[in-house]
Short mmCIF file of C-alpha atoms in Angstrom, two decimals:
data_model
loop_
_atom_site.label_atom_id
_atom_site.label_comp_id
_atom_site.label_asym_id
_atom_site.label_seq_id
_atom_site.Cartn_x
_atom_site.Cartn_y
_atom_site.Cartn_z
CA MET A 389 2.16 17.20 -1.72
CA ASN A 390 0.19 15.48 -4.47
CA LYS A 391 -0.37 18.30 -6.91
CA ALA A 392 -2.89 16.41 -8.95
CA LEU A 393 -4.94 15.06 -6.04
CA ILE A 394 -5.05 18.53 -4.17
CA ASN A 395 -6.22 20.23 -7.40
CA SER A 396 -9.04 17.56 -7.89
CA ILE A 397 -10.08 17.90 -4.40
CA LYS A 398 -10.41 21.79 -4.79
CA SER A 399 -12.13 21.50 -8.08
CA GLN A 400 -14.85 19.10 -6.37
CA LEU A 401 -15.14 21.42 -3.44
CA PHE A 402 -15.86 24.42 -6.06
CA LYS A 403 -18.50 22.15 -7.61
CA ALA A 404 -20.04 21.12 -4.49
CA THR A 405 -20.40 24.67 -3.23
CA SER A 406 -21.46 26.17 -6.51
CA GLY A 407 -24.88 27.04 -5.21
CA ILE A 408 -23.25 29.72 -2.75
CA THR A 409 -22.85 33.15 -4.20
CA THR A 410 -19.38 33.65 -3.02
CA THR A 411 -17.41 30.51 -2.55
CA ASN A 412 -14.35 30.69 -0.43
CA ILE A 413 -12.34 27.59 -0.70
CA TYR A 414 -8.62 27.48 0.69
CA PHE A 415 -5.93 25.03 1.10
CA LEU A 416 -4.59 24.64 4.53
CA PHE A 417 -5.63 27.83 6.07
CA LEU A 418 -8.01 30.95 5.81
CA PRO A 419 -6.24 34.20 4.63
CA ASN A 420 -8.33 36.40 6.97
CA GLU A 421 -10.56 36.24 9.86
CA GLU A 422 -13.15 38.17 8.14
CA LEU A 423 -13.94 35.33 5.96
CA LEU A 424 -15.30 33.46 9.05
CA LYS A 425 -18.32 35.47 8.53
CA THR A 426 -19.31 33.85 5.29
CA PHE A 427 -19.24 30.40 4.17
CA THR A 428 -15.92 29.14 4.15
CA VAL A 429 -14.22 25.92 3.26
CA THR A 430 -10.68 24.90 4.00
CA PHE A 431 -8.92 21.50 3.34
CA GLU A 432 -5.79 19.67 4.13
CA LEU A 433 -4.30 16.71 2.91
CA ASN A 434 -1.88 14.62 5.17
CA THR A 435 -0.04 11.56 4.28
CA LYS A 436 -0.85 8.80 6.73
CA ASP A 437 1.19 5.74 5.12
CA ILE A 438 3.33 5.04 2.18
CA THR A 439 3.66 1.55 0.66
CA HIS A 440 6.86 0.71 -1.39
CA SER A 441 7.51 -2.44 -3.36
CA PHE A 442 10.70 -3.71 -4.59
CA ASP A 443 10.01 -2.55 -7.84
CA GLN A 444 8.16 0.59 -7.58
CA LYS A 445 8.62 3.56 -5.17
CA GLU A 446 5.53 5.20 -3.50
CA LEU A 447 3.22 2.36 -4.89
CA VAL A 448 0.37 3.34 -2.73
CA MET A 449 -0.21 6.36 -0.64
CA ASP A 450 -2.83 6.51 1.86
CA TYR A 451 -3.95 10.10 2.68
CA GLU A 452 -6.10 11.78 5.19
CA LEU A 453 -8.21 14.48 3.72
CA ILE A 454 -9.61 16.98 6.57
CA ILE A 455 -12.14 19.40 5.23
CA ASN A 456 -13.36 22.25 7.50
CA ILE A 457 -16.59 23.95 6.73
CA ASN A 458 -17.13 27.29 8.79
CA ASN A 459 -20.24 29.43 8.91
CA PRO A 460 -22.07 31.70 11.50
CA LYS A 461 -25.21 29.39 10.99
CA TYR A 462 -25.43 25.52 11.17
CA GLU A 463 -27.84 25.09 8.42
CA PRO A 464 -25.78 25.88 5.45
CA ILE A 465 -23.14 23.37 6.90
CA LEU A 466 -25.74 20.55 7.12
CA ASP A 467 -26.90 21.18 3.63
CA TYR A 468 -23.79 21.71 2.00
CA THR A 469 -22.02 18.68 3.65
CA VAL A 470 -24.31 16.39 1.60
CA PHE A 471 -22.86 17.84 -1.47
CA ILE A 472 -19.40 18.00 -0.43
CA LYS A 473 -19.39 14.28 0.61
CA SER A 474 -20.86 13.25 -2.86
CA ARG A 475 -18.28 15.42 -4.63
CA ILE A 476 -15.28 14.00 -2.68
CA TYR A 477 -16.63 10.39 -3.27
CA GLU A 478 -16.52 11.35 -7.07
CA LEU A 479 -12.76 11.59 -6.73
CA VAL A 480 -12.64 7.82 -7.64
CA GLY A 481 -13.77 8.57 -11.05
CA GLN A 482 -11.92 11.93 -11.37
CA LEU A 483 -8.68 10.48 -11.05
CA PRO A 484 -7.64 6.70 -11.88
CA ALA A 485 -5.08 6.65 -9.13
CA VAL A 486 -7.64 7.32 -6.53
CA LYS A 487 -8.87 3.74 -5.65
CA THR A 488 -11.09 4.34 -2.66
CA VAL A 489 -12.52 7.26 -0.72
CA ASN A 490 -14.03 6.71 2.62
CA LEU A 491 -15.29 8.86 5.14
CA SER A 492 -13.51 8.11 8.64
CA ASP A 493 -15.02 10.87 10.73
CA GLU A 494 -17.49 14.06 10.96
CA ALA A 495 -18.26 16.36 13.63
CA LEU A 496 -20.23 19.55 13.91
CA VAL A 497 -19.14 21.87 16.81
CA TYR A 498 -19.45 25.41 17.70
CA ASN A 499 -16.57 27.61 18.21
CA PHE A 500 -17.26 30.01 21.32
CA ASP A 501 -14.21 32.10 20.75
CA LEU A 502 -14.79 32.63 17.08
CA GLU A 503 -18.79 32.50 17.28
CA ILE A 504 -19.18 30.48 14.44
CA TYR A 505 -20.07 26.80 13.62
CA ASN A 506 -17.46 24.30 12.38
CA GLY A 507 -18.13 21.26 10.44
CA GLN A 508 -15.33 18.82 9.90
CA LEU A 509 -15.25 15.85 7.55
CA ARG A 510 -12.26 13.33 7.51
CA PHE A 511 -11.70 11.08 4.67
CA ASP A 512 -9.30 8.34 3.93
CA VAL A 513 -8.16 8.43 0.43
CA ASN A 514 -6.12 5.46 -0.94
CA TYR A 515 -4.08 6.42 -3.99
CA SER A 516 -2.11 3.88 -6.06
CA ASN A 517 0.64 4.55 -8.62
CA ALA A 518 0.33 0.99 -9.83
CA MET B 760 31.27 -6.49 5.59
CA ALA B 761 28.61 -4.52 3.73
CA VAL B 762 25.30 -4.41 5.17
CA LYS B 763 22.77 -5.80 2.70
CA TYR B 764 19.32 -4.00 2.22
CA PHE B 765 17.08 -5.79 -0.20
CA GLU B 766 16.41 -2.57 -2.02
CA ASP B 767 19.93 -1.82 -2.45
CA PRO B 768 20.22 -0.75 -6.09
CA SER B 769 23.19 -3.29 -6.56
CA ILE B 770 20.99 -6.13 -5.25
CA LYS B 771 17.61 -5.57 -7.01
CA GLY B 772 16.03 -8.21 -5.03
CA PHE B 773 13.17 -10.26 -6.49
CA ILE B 774 11.60 -13.55 -6.82
CA ALA B 775 10.78 -15.24 -10.07
CA VAL B 776 8.28 -17.94 -10.44
CA LYS B 777 8.05 -19.80 -13.71
CA LYS B 778 10.70 -17.53 -15.14
CA GLN B 779 8.61 -14.46 -14.65
CA MET B 780 9.49 -11.76 -12.18
CA VAL B 781 6.65 -11.33 -9.20
CA MET B 782 5.91 -7.70 -9.25
CA ASN B 783 5.02 -5.31 -6.68
CA LEU B 784 6.28 -7.42 -3.70
CA THR B 785 6.84 -5.77 -0.39
CA ASP B 786 8.53 -8.56 1.60
CA ALA B 787 10.28 -11.54 0.58
CA ASN B 788 11.67 -14.43 2.62
CA ILE B 789 13.55 -17.52 1.94
CA SER B 790 14.23 -20.28 4.54
CA TYR B 791 16.60 -23.19 4.50
CA GLN B 792 16.18 -26.15 6.92
CA THR B 793 18.03 -29.04 7.89
CA ALA B 794 16.38 -31.72 9.88
CA THR B 795 18.22 -33.61 12.74
CA ASP B 796 17.92 -36.97 14.35
CA LYS B 797 18.43 -37.47 18.15
CA VAL B 798 21.28 -40.19 18.41
CA THR B 799 21.73 -39.85 22.31
CA THR B 800 23.10 -42.97 23.92
CA PHE B 801 23.75 -44.26 27.29
CA ASP B 802 27.59 -43.50 26.77
CA ASP B 803 26.77 -39.76 26.08
CA ALA B 804 26.63 -38.94 29.75
CA PHE B 805 23.26 -37.23 29.45
CA VAL B 806 24.39 -34.89 26.66
CA ASP B 807 22.16 -34.97 23.61
CA GLN B 808 23.80 -35.92 20.35
CA TYR B 809 22.28 -35.06 17.01
CA LEU B 810 22.87 -36.01 13.35
CA PRO B 811 22.01 -34.06 10.47
CA THR B 812 19.43 -35.71 8.10
CA THR B 813 17.61 -34.30 5.19
CA THR B 814 17.17 -30.54 4.07
CA SER B 815 14.48 -28.55 2.87
CA TRP B 816 13.76 -25.19 1.97
CA THR B 817 10.71 -22.72 1.87
CA ALA B 818 10.19 -19.26 0.34
CA ASP B 819 7.24 -16.74 1.07
CA ALA B 820 6.63 -13.09 0.01
CA THR B 821 3.86 -10.63 0.46
CA GLY B 822 3.03 -7.88 -1.88
CA VAL B 823 0.31 -5.35 -3.33
CA VAL B 824 -2.22 -6.64 -5.58
CA THR B 825 -1.93 -4.87 -8.88
CA ASP B 826 -2.63 -6.14 -12.57
CA THR B 827 0.75 -4.96 -13.67
CA SER B 828 2.10 -7.68 -15.98
CA THR B 829 4.44 -5.68 -17.98
CA GLY B 830 7.30 -5.26 -15.56
CA TYR B 831 9.69 -2.38 -14.96
CA ALA B 832 12.85 -1.73 -17.43
CA GLY B 833 15.12 -1.06 -14.63
CA TYR B 834 14.68 -4.40 -13.16
CA ALA B 835 14.51 -6.60 -16.06
CA THR B 836 17.85 -5.20 -17.24
CA GLY B 837 20.82 -7.55 -16.38
CA THR B 838 18.65 -10.57 -15.88
CA THR B 839 17.85 -13.54 -17.84
CA LEU B 840 14.19 -13.49 -16.63
CA THR B 841 11.64 -12.52 -19.24
CA GLY B 842 8.04 -11.29 -18.44
CA SER B 843 6.43 -10.70 -15.14
CA THR B 844 3.87 -12.12 -12.96
CA ASN B 845 1.68 -10.80 -10.02
CA GLY B 846 -0.77 -11.76 -7.42
CA LEU B 847 -3.85 -12.29 -9.69
CA LEU B 848 -1.61 -14.23 -12.13
CA ILE B 849 -0.04 -16.49 -9.34
CA LEU B 850 -3.65 -17.12 -8.06
CA GLU B 851 -4.29 -18.91 -11.43
CA THR B 852 -1.09 -20.57 -11.39
CA ILE B 853 -1.65 -22.27 -8.11
CA LYS B 854 -4.89 -23.73 -9.36
CA ASN B 855 -2.80 -25.98 -11.60
CA ARG B 856 -0.98 -27.71 -8.96
CA GLN B 857 2.30 -27.60 -11.18
CA ILE B 858 6.04 -27.74 -9.97
CA VAL B 859 7.31 -24.37 -10.97
CA THR B 860 10.67 -22.91 -11.39
CA PHE B 861 12.03 -20.41 -8.70
CA LYS B 862 14.75 -18.05 -8.53
CA MET B 863 15.64 -15.45 -6.08
CA LYS B 864 18.37 -12.78 -6.38
CA ILE B 865 19.62 -12.28 -2.86
CA ASP B 866 22.90 -10.51 -3.69
CA ALA B 867 24.88 -9.33 -6.67
CA SER B 868 25.90 -12.65 -8.46
CA ASN B 869 23.88 -14.65 -5.95
CA TYR B 870 20.92 -16.14 -7.35
CA GLN B 871 19.25 -19.15 -5.72
CA ASN B 872 17.50 -21.48 -7.97
CA GLY B 873 15.24 -24.52 -7.47
CA SER B 874 11.88 -26.02 -8.18
CA ALA B 875 8.89 -25.31 -6.02
CA ILE B 876 5.15 -26.00 -5.34
CA ILE B 877 2.91 -22.92 -4.61
CA THR B 878 1.29 -24.04 -1.45
CA ASP B 879 -0.61 -20.92 -0.66
CA CYS B 880 -1.69 -17.95 -2.25
CA SER B 881 -3.98 -15.55 -0.17
CA HIS B 882 -5.50 -12.41 -1.09
CA LYS B 883 -6.80 -10.02 1.28
CA TYR B 884 -9.16 -7.32 0.34
CA GLY B 885 -10.54 -4.66 2.85
CA VAL B 886 -12.59 -1.38 2.44
CA GLY B 887 -10.31 1.67 2.02
CA LYS B 888 -7.13 -0.46 2.36
CA ASN B 889 -4.46 -1.80 -0.13
CA ALA B 890 -5.41 -5.18 -1.61
CA THR B 891 -2.63 -7.31 -0.33
CA TRP B 892 -1.63 -11.02 -1.15
CA SER B 893 0.89 -13.43 0.11
CA LEU B 894 2.68 -16.30 -1.65
CA LYS B 895 4.10 -19.57 0.11
CA LEU B 896 6.36 -21.71 -1.90
CA GLN B 897 7.58 -25.28 -0.55
CA GLY B 898 10.89 -26.23 -2.41
CA THR B 899 11.35 -29.74 -3.82
CA GLY B 900 14.56 -30.80 -4.69
CA ALA B 901 18.06 -28.93 -4.38
CA LEU B 902 18.20 -25.12 -3.87
CA THR B 903 21.30 -24.33 -5.76
CA LYS B 904 23.29 -21.22 -6.44
CA SER B 905 24.30 -19.42 -9.73
CA THR B 906 25.78 -16.13 -10.63
CA THR B 907 23.21 -15.12 -13.24
#
């Protein structure tokens, strides 16, 4: 629900995948299944923890950023994962409120139902309003 | 009887050290103790007897490390306190080994005042986590109540 952060993440993902002719980046879900045949990126931002102090509400927000990368071949996923990671780490400089960004998990799996590869990156994002 | 929440707008709880509000605290605690001496005699039929002796008090708090030093208008209003302090500044204060003034608002028109020694100021930093700090105060002398 953090507009500034979501917009920054989307902007960074666009930069990371600028080498692809058609970049499909979506928040939360893919609009149609046809897109699975191309290189697509979806992301979601979940709130993990909120710290309040006596004098300031929502002092620190801990978010989990989940990025899913879909493609019928796994090679582009591996290639662009490097750029995506790099751009997501750059969020610290993009927004002063973002204090730390750390990768918490990464996985590459094959989805037999959809017949595509799915790469997933999970980041812990610490956002402070102080 | 009304249940009190420390964040109740009517309370606006805070701790002040050296007449400066300590900002960004997430927990605060004040503890008052009375020591006792055991005075059981043969005549007491094996039932312990005690007498109160000295009293003492301590306070502690934890918070998020920030470099905020300007305070917030909403909490500065209606108090006699000026300025604010934070975890980083308290870390410098403890090095001076001085007795500091202490004030804690625990209810509307109920301020606890005293002198204290900062006995512990601990900062904790972890990768990807909030930087947090804690403060421990040993009260010296009386803890007195005031209405402002």
